[in-house]
Each structure stands twice: as C-alpha cells, then as structure tokens.
Coordinates of C-alpha atoms and ligand atoms in Angstrom, one line a residue:
M12 CA -24.6 -8.4 -72.1
T13 CA -23.6 -7.0 -68.7
D14 CA -24.4 -3.9 -66.8
G15 CA -23.0 -2.6 -63.5
N16 CA -19.4 -1.9 -62.8
P17 CA -17.1 -4.5 -64.4
D18 CA -14.4 -3.6 -61.9
S19 CA -16.3 -4.5 -58.8
A20 CA -14.0 -6.2 -56.3
G21 CA -14.8 -9.4 -54.4
V22 CA -13.2 -12.2 -52.4
V23 CA -14.1 -15.8 -53.0
V24 CA -15.5 -17.3 -49.8
A25 CA -16.3 -20.8 -51.2
A26 CA -15.4 -22.4 -54.5
F27 CA -16.9 -25.5 -56.1
G28 CA -15.5 -26.0 -59.6
N29 CA -16.6 -23.1 -61.8
R30 CA -19.2 -21.9 -59.3
G31 CA -19.0 -20.6 -55.7
K32 CA -19.7 -17.7 -53.4
L33 CA -18.0 -14.4 -53.2
E34 CA -18.1 -11.5 -50.7
T35 CA -18.6 -8.1 -52.3
A36 CA -16.7 -5.0 -51.2
D37 CA -19.7 -3.9 -49.2
G38 CA -20.0 -7.2 -47.4
K39 CA -22.8 -9.0 -49.2
T40 CA -22.5 -12.6 -50.3
L41 CA -23.3 -13.5 -53.9
P42 CA -23.3 -16.8 -55.8
Y43 CA -20.9 -16.6 -58.8
L44 CA -20.0 -18.3 -62.0
L45 CA -16.5 -18.1 -63.5
K46 CA -16.4 -16.6 -67.0
G47 CA -14.8 -19.0 -69.4
R48 CA -13.0 -22.2 -68.8
R49 CA -9.5 -20.8 -68.2
L50 CA -10.4 -19.1 -64.9
K51 CA -9.7 -21.0 -61.7
A52 CA -10.6 -19.7 -58.3
V53 CA -10.1 -21.0 -54.7
C54 CA -11.3 -19.7 -51.3
G55 CA -9.5 -16.5 -50.5
D56 CA -8.9 -15.4 -54.1
R57 CA -9.5 -11.7 -54.9
V58 CA -11.6 -11.3 -58.0
H59 CA -13.3 -8.8 -60.2
W60 CA -16.9 -9.5 -61.1
T61 CA -19.9 -8.1 -62.9
Q62 CA -23.7 -8.7 -62.6
P63 CA -25.2 -9.9 -65.9
Q64 CA -28.7 -8.7 -66.5
Q65 CA -31.5 -11.1 -65.4
S66 CA -29.0 -13.3 -63.5
H67 CA -29.0 -14.0 -59.8
E68 CA -25.3 -14.9 -60.2
A69 CA -22.3 -12.7 -60.4
L70 CA -20.0 -13.4 -63.3
V71 CA -16.3 -13.5 -62.2
T72 CA -14.3 -11.9 -65.0
E73 CA -10.8 -11.9 -63.5
V74 CA -8.9 -13.7 -60.7
L75 CA -6.2 -11.4 -59.4
S76 CA -2.7 -12.6 -58.8
R77 CA -2.2 -14.3 -55.4
D78 CA 0.1 -13.2 -52.6
N79 CA 0.5 -16.9 -51.7
A80 CA -1.4 -20.2 -52.0
L81 CA -1.7 -23.3 -49.9
Q82 CA -1.0 -26.2 -52.3
R83 CA -0.8 -29.9 -51.9
S84 CA 0.0 -32.8 -54.0
D85 CA -2.9 -35.2 -54.7
R86 CA -2.6 -39.0 -54.9
K87 CA -1.5 -38.7 -58.5
G88 CA 1.1 -36.2 -57.8
R89 CA -0.9 -33.3 -59.3
V90 CA -0.8 -29.9 -57.7
E91 CA -4.0 -28.9 -56.0
T92 CA -4.5 -25.4 -54.7
V93 CA -6.5 -25.3 -51.5
A94 CA -6.7 -21.6 -50.6
A95 CA -5.1 -18.3 -51.4
N96 CA -3.9 -15.1 -49.8
L97 CA -3.5 -16.4 -46.3
T98 CA -1.6 -14.5 -43.7
Q99 CA -1.8 -17.1 -41.0
L100 CA -2.0 -20.9 -41.1
I101 CA -3.5 -22.3 -37.9
V102 CA -2.6 -25.9 -37.4
V103 CA -5.0 -27.5 -35.0
L104 CA -4.4 -30.6 -32.9
A105 CA -6.1 -32.0 -29.8
P106 CA -5.7 -34.9 -27.3
T107 CA -8.4 -36.7 -29.2
P108 CA -8.2 -37.9 -32.0
E109 CA -4.7 -39.2 -31.4
P110 CA -2.4 -36.5 -32.9
D111 CA -0.4 -37.3 -36.0
L112 CA 2.7 -35.2 -35.4
F113 CA 4.1 -35.9 -38.9
L114 CA 1.0 -34.3 -40.3
I115 CA 1.6 -31.2 -38.1
D116 CA 5.2 -31.0 -39.2
R117 CA 4.1 -31.1 -42.9
F118 CA 1.6 -28.2 -42.3
L119 CA 4.2 -26.2 -40.5
C120 CA 6.6 -26.7 -43.3
A121 CA 4.0 -25.7 -45.9
A122 CA 3.3 -22.5 -43.9
T123 CA 6.9 -21.5 -43.9
L124 CA 7.4 -22.3 -47.6
M125 CA 4.3 -20.3 -48.6
D126 CA 5.5 -17.3 -46.5
C127 CA 2.5 -17.5 -44.1
N128 CA 2.7 -17.2 -40.3
P129 CA 2.2 -20.6 -38.6
L130 CA 0.2 -20.9 -35.3
L131 CA -0.1 -24.2 -33.6
V132 CA -3.4 -24.5 -31.6
C133 CA -3.9 -27.4 -29.2
N134 CA -7.7 -27.5 -28.8
K135 CA -9.8 -29.4 -26.2
A136 CA -7.7 -28.0 -23.4
D137 CA -10.4 -29.4 -21.1
L138 CA -9.2 -32.9 -21.9
E139 CA -6.0 -34.3 -20.4
R140 CA -2.9 -34.1 -22.5
D141 CA -0.6 -37.2 -22.2
E142 CA 3.1 -36.8 -21.7
S143 CA 4.0 -37.3 -25.4
L144 CA 1.6 -34.5 -26.6
Q145 CA 2.8 -32.1 -23.9
A146 CA 6.4 -32.9 -24.8
A147 CA 5.7 -32.3 -28.5
L148 CA 4.0 -28.9 -27.7
D149 CA 7.0 -27.9 -25.5
E150 CA 9.4 -28.8 -28.3
Y151 CA 7.5 -26.8 -30.9
R152 CA 7.6 -23.8 -28.6
Q153 CA 11.4 -24.3 -28.2
F154 CA 11.8 -24.3 -32.0
G155 CA 10.1 -20.8 -32.0
Y156 CA 6.6 -21.7 -33.1
R157 CA 3.7 -19.9 -31.4
V158 CA 1.7 -22.6 -29.5
M159 CA -1.6 -21.9 -27.9
L160 CA -4.1 -24.0 -25.9
T161 CA -7.8 -23.5 -26.6
C162 CA -11.2 -24.9 -25.8
A163 CA -14.1 -24.5 -28.1
N164 CA -16.6 -23.7 -25.5
P165 CA -18.6 -20.5 -25.4
D166 CA -17.2 -19.3 -22.1
G167 CA -14.7 -17.0 -23.6
E168 CA -11.7 -19.4 -23.6
V169 CA -11.1 -18.5 -27.2
A170 CA -10.4 -14.9 -26.4
D171 CA -6.6 -15.3 -26.7
L172 CA -7.0 -16.9 -30.1
A173 CA -9.5 -14.2 -31.3
R174 CA -6.9 -11.6 -30.5
L175 CA -4.4 -13.3 -32.8
L176 CA -6.9 -13.4 -35.6
A177 CA -7.5 -9.6 -35.8
G178 CA -6.6 -8.2 -39.1
Q179 CA -5.6 -11.6 -40.5
T180 CA -6.8 -14.0 -43.1
S181 CA -6.3 -17.3 -41.2
M182 CA -7.1 -20.8 -42.2
L183 CA -7.7 -23.7 -39.8
V184 CA -6.2 -27.0 -40.9
G185 CA -5.7 -30.4 -39.2
Q186 CA -7.0 -33.9 -38.7
S187 CA -10.7 -34.5 -38.7
G188 CA -12.3 -34.2 -35.3
V189 CA -9.8 -31.8 -33.6
G190 CA -12.5 -29.1 -33.4
K191 CA -11.8 -26.7 -36.3
S192 CA -15.5 -26.1 -37.0
S193 CA -16.3 -25.9 -33.2
L194 CA -13.7 -23.1 -32.9
I195 CA -15.3 -21.4 -35.9
N196 CA -18.7 -21.6 -34.3
V197 CA -17.5 -20.1 -31.0
L198 CA -15.5 -17.3 -32.8
V199 CA -18.1 -16.5 -35.5
G200 CA -20.9 -17.0 -33.1
D201 CA -23.7 -18.0 -35.5
G202 CA -23.5 -21.8 -35.5
A203 CA -22.3 -21.4 -39.1
A204 CA -20.3 -24.6 -39.3
A205 CA -21.5 -28.2 -38.8
V206 CA -19.8 -30.2 -36.0
G207 CA -19.6 -34.0 -35.7
A208 CA -18.8 -36.3 -32.8
L209 CA -15.8 -38.6 -33.1
S210 CA -16.5 -42.2 -34.1
D211 CA -17.0 -44.5 -31.1
A212 CA -15.3 -47.3 -32.8
S213 CA -12.1 -45.7 -34.1
G214 CA -11.8 -42.5 -31.9
K215 CA -11.3 -40.6 -35.2
G216 CA -13.2 -37.7 -36.7
K217 CA -16.0 -38.4 -39.2
H218 CA -14.9 -35.8 -41.8
T219 CA -17.9 -33.6 -41.0
T220 CA -16.7 -30.5 -43.0
S221 CA -16.6 -31.2 -46.7
A222 CA -15.7 -27.8 -48.2
T223 CA -13.2 -25.0 -47.6
I224 CA -15.3 -22.0 -46.5
M225 CA -14.3 -18.5 -45.4
H226 CA -16.1 -16.9 -42.4
R227 CA -16.0 -13.3 -41.1
L228 CA -15.6 -12.4 -37.5
A229 CA -17.4 -9.3 -36.1
D230 CA -14.1 -7.3 -36.2
G231 CA -13.7 -8.1 -39.9
A232 CA -11.0 -10.8 -39.5
R233 CA -11.3 -13.6 -42.1
L234 CA -11.2 -17.2 -40.9
I235 CA -11.3 -20.3 -43.2
D236 CA -12.6 -23.7 -42.1
S237 CA -11.4 -26.7 -44.0
P238 CA -12.1 -30.4 -44.2
G239 CA -10.0 -32.6 -41.9
V240 CA -7.3 -34.5 -43.6
R241 CA -5.4 -37.8 -43.0
E242 CA -2.7 -36.9 -45.5
F243 CA -1.1 -33.7 -46.6
V244 CA 1.8 -33.6 -49.0
P245 CA 3.1 -30.0 -49.3
I246 CA 4.5 -28.8 -52.6
I247 CA 8.2 -28.4 -52.1
G248 CA 10.4 -27.2 -55.0
T249 CA 13.5 -29.2 -54.2
S250 CA 14.2 -31.7 -51.5
S251 CA 16.8 -29.2 -50.0
E252 CA 14.0 -26.9 -49.1
V253 CA 12.5 -29.4 -46.7
Q254 CA 14.8 -28.2 -44.0
L255 CA 13.2 -24.7 -44.1
G256 CA 10.2 -26.3 -42.3
F257 CA 12.5 -27.4 -39.5
P258 CA 14.0 -24.2 -37.9
E259 CA 16.0 -26.2 -35.4
I260 CA 17.7 -28.0 -38.3
V261 CA 18.4 -24.8 -40.1
A262 CA 20.0 -23.4 -36.9
L263 CA 22.4 -26.3 -36.8
A264 CA 23.1 -26.6 -40.6
D265 CA 25.8 -23.8 -40.4
Q266 CA 28.0 -26.1 -38.5
C267 CA 27.9 -29.0 -41.0
R268 CA 31.1 -29.5 -43.0
F269 CA 29.3 -29.1 -46.4
T270 CA 27.2 -26.1 -47.1
N271 CA 24.8 -28.1 -49.1
C272 CA 24.6 -30.9 -46.5
Q273 CA 21.3 -32.8 -46.6
H274 CA 22.0 -34.2 -43.1
Q275 CA 21.6 -37.8 -44.2
R276 CA 24.7 -39.6 -45.3
E277 CA 27.3 -36.8 -45.3
P278 CA 30.3 -36.9 -42.9
D279 CA 30.8 -34.4 -40.1
C280 CA 27.1 -33.4 -40.1
A281 CA 26.1 -31.2 -37.1
V282 CA 22.4 -32.3 -37.4
K283 CA 23.2 -36.0 -37.2
R284 CA 25.6 -35.2 -34.3
A285 CA 23.0 -33.3 -32.4
C286 CA 20.5 -36.1 -33.0
A287 CA 22.9 -38.6 -31.5
D288 CA 23.8 -36.5 -28.4
G289 CA 20.3 -35.3 -27.6
G290 CA 20.5 -31.8 -29.0
L291 CA 17.9 -32.5 -31.6
S292 CA 14.6 -34.3 -31.3
P293 CA 14.9 -37.8 -33.0
R294 CA 11.2 -37.5 -33.8
R295 CA 11.6 -34.3 -35.7
Y296 CA 14.7 -35.6 -37.5
A297 CA 12.7 -38.7 -38.5
S298 CA 10.0 -36.3 -39.8
Y299 CA 12.5 -34.4 -41.8
K300 CA 13.9 -37.5 -43.5
R301 CA 10.4 -38.9 -44.2
L302 CA 9.3 -35.6 -45.7
K303 CA 12.4 -35.6 -47.9
T304 CA 11.5 -39.1 -49.1
I305 CA 7.9 -38.1 -49.9
T306 CA 9.0 -35.0 -51.7
S307 CA 11.5 -36.8 -53.9
A308 CA 8.9 -39.5 -54.7
G309 CA 6.4 -36.7 -55.6
S310 CA 3.6 -38.3 -53.6
A311 CA 2.8 -39.9 -50.2
Ligands
GTP419 N1 -14.0 -31.8 -25.1 C1 -14.0 -31.0 -26.1 N2 -14.6 -31.4 -27.3 C2 -14.5 -30.6 -28.3 C3 -13.9 -29.3 -28.3 N3 -13.9 -28.8 -29.5 C4 -14.6 -29.6 -30.3 N4 -15.0 -30.7 -29.6 C5 -15.7 -31.9 -30.1 O1 -14.9 -32.6 -31.1 C6 -15.8 -33.2 -32.0 C7 -15.3 -32.7 -33.4 O2 -15.5 -31.4 -33.6 P1 -15.6 -30.7 -35.0 O3 -15.6 -29.2 -34.8 O4 -16.6 -31.2 -35.9 O5 -14.1 -31.1 -35.6 P2 -13.5 -30.7 -37.0 O6 -12.0 -30.5 -36.8 O7 -14.2 -29.5 -37.6 O8 -13.7 -32.0 -37.9 P3 -13.9 -32.2 -39.5 O9 -14.9 -31.2 -40.0 O10 -14.3 -33.6 -39.6 O11 -12.5 -32.0 -40.0 C8 -17.2 -32.7 -31.7 O12 -17.8 -33.8 -31.0 C9 -17.0 -31.5 -30.8 O13 -18.0 -31.3 -29.9 C10 -13.3 -28.9 -27.1 O14 -12.7 -27.9 -26.9 N5 -13.3 -29.8 -26.0
MG420 MG1 -15.2 -29.3 -39.4
ZN421 ZN1 24.3 -31.8 -42.0

C-alpha cells in the first residue's frame, strides 16, 4: 500500500542495481528501491516515485524515457548504460598520468554519437605539458572542439569551467587520476568526492572513485563524477558512423571518389591523401582505423 503522490518527480543521483539515491523535485535526497525487476535506472534518469508507508525508502515506479545515454560495450560485448540525459560530456586529461589520446578520441566520438556537447578539459595546468600533449590539444582545437585548461585548486582557477557548467547536466570522464573528483570538490565546495594520489610505482591513478554520482552546484548545475577508466568502447551502430567522431575526416570525406568511402582501401580517397601530405593528423587517422576495428569486432 502506498500513500503520497504517485507522480512525484525525481532524478537518480546514484544507482546500484535495484537501489540508489534520487533527488526529489524540492531538492531532497532519498534512498530508493526500484519497483519490480523490469525497471532499470542509471545516474541522470528522470523517474516517478512514491513513498510507501513505514518505509524510509522511496519506491521508483517509472523510469521516464531518456533524451540520450552514455553507453559502452563491456568485455563480453554487452551494452552497459553508464548515465542518462547528459547535455555535456567533459573529457578530462592531464600531464599526469600519461594521457591516452585514443581513449580521449573514443569519448569524443561517443559524445557526438549520443548528441551531447563535448568539452575537453586539460587539468593540472600547474604542471608542465610536454610538446606532444600541447600539440594534441592544439589539434583538438583546430578540429573545432572546445578545449580548456584547469587546475583543481581552490584559488578560483575553475571559474571558467564553472561558467560552462551553468544550466547543464555534465559528466566528467577520463583516466583514473586526472583529477575528476578534485575538480568536483572545488566546484561543489563540500569535499563531497574522495581523491587519491597517483601510484608512485606506475604513475597511474588508483581508481579512487568507484561509482557514478551526480552532484549539484550552488547555481543548480548538475555535475556527474565517474570512476576513471582504462578502456572505453563506445556503442557505434555501424562502422561507417565512426567517422562522425572525427570532424576533420568528415570535412574531407566530400572530396573522396566514393560517397560511402571508408577511407581505408578505396582509391582516390581524400582522407588518405590528406594523411600522406600532412593535411590530416596521422595519429587521429590511426585512431579512426583502430576504432573501426574495435567496432566491427564488437569489443576491445
Ligand atoms: N598538481 C595537480 N594535482 C592535481 C590537480 N587535480 C588533482 N590533482 C591530484 O591528482 C590526484 C588524483 O586526483 P583525483 O581527483 O582523485 O583523480 P580522479 O580523476 O578522480 O581519479 P579516479 O577517481 O581514480 O578516476 C590527486 O593526488 C590530486 O591531488 C591539479 O590541478 N594539479
Ligand atoms: Mg575520482
Ligand atoms: Zn575516403
């Protein structure tokens, strides 16, 4: 038996199997249980809930349809939904740990395919950036991506980033140790997220954050922290869609002889020509081909 308004609206701020936490329309956080086995919810889902009598938990009765979802393929090739209803995907990298640019390319591709605005954030601006990192950032800017330098210190250097979060539901993604949770702490300002030093031995992050959690900024913006990853295989419908994550390749594709050119073995391909004469980054072209291979194999 239930009482209360069955149509109360909420947003999932953390999901663990059939339980989690939701934020109510008036800004309170409640633990919830999903009603029945068929409902599935992820961070960012909009839900309807009710409050059963004598229960401290809300009962989620409906998960509303999603505007979009960040999805990945797991090791067995199954689709795993990570978060929903994002307006901005913030791909974070830093001078340390050593950047994995193929991982960045995959996240940027996923953002485009899910119709979500990508933002590339290079954190730890207080540390020196080597030439290859600086060159990569310059390239991403040339391709039209928004690229921003930040530093997760409390001296206000995140102000530019904070401005880009206003009115958005953003999610921070990237390798472990780049400073996603540190940025959350400075932006949210309540030490909400645990932060962990890099490993002395490997120079890599220690996978400190273990769950995807939505935080609220003072101005109401929503910001999701996520566990650092080594791998990310975006869900891509057909291998031809891979190029949508490479705007500089899309821009050249018009000049290929074949309209359905995959820019691999076809003759008279403008993309391969540009790669040979310096008009296209060989690194990005290699990323494009690697992502096509992963996509057609269905797993990393
Ligand atoms: N120098 C410097 N160090 C930073 C900065 N931001 C974060 N760090 C350090 O980087 C390390 C990792 O920070 P976290 O915030 O835990 O990184 P994360 O991306 O959340 O890592 P996971 O939760 O493992 O994915 C910590 O030692 C932080 O103090 C920064 O702007 N400059
Ligand atoms: Mg973290
Ligand atoms: Zn081509």
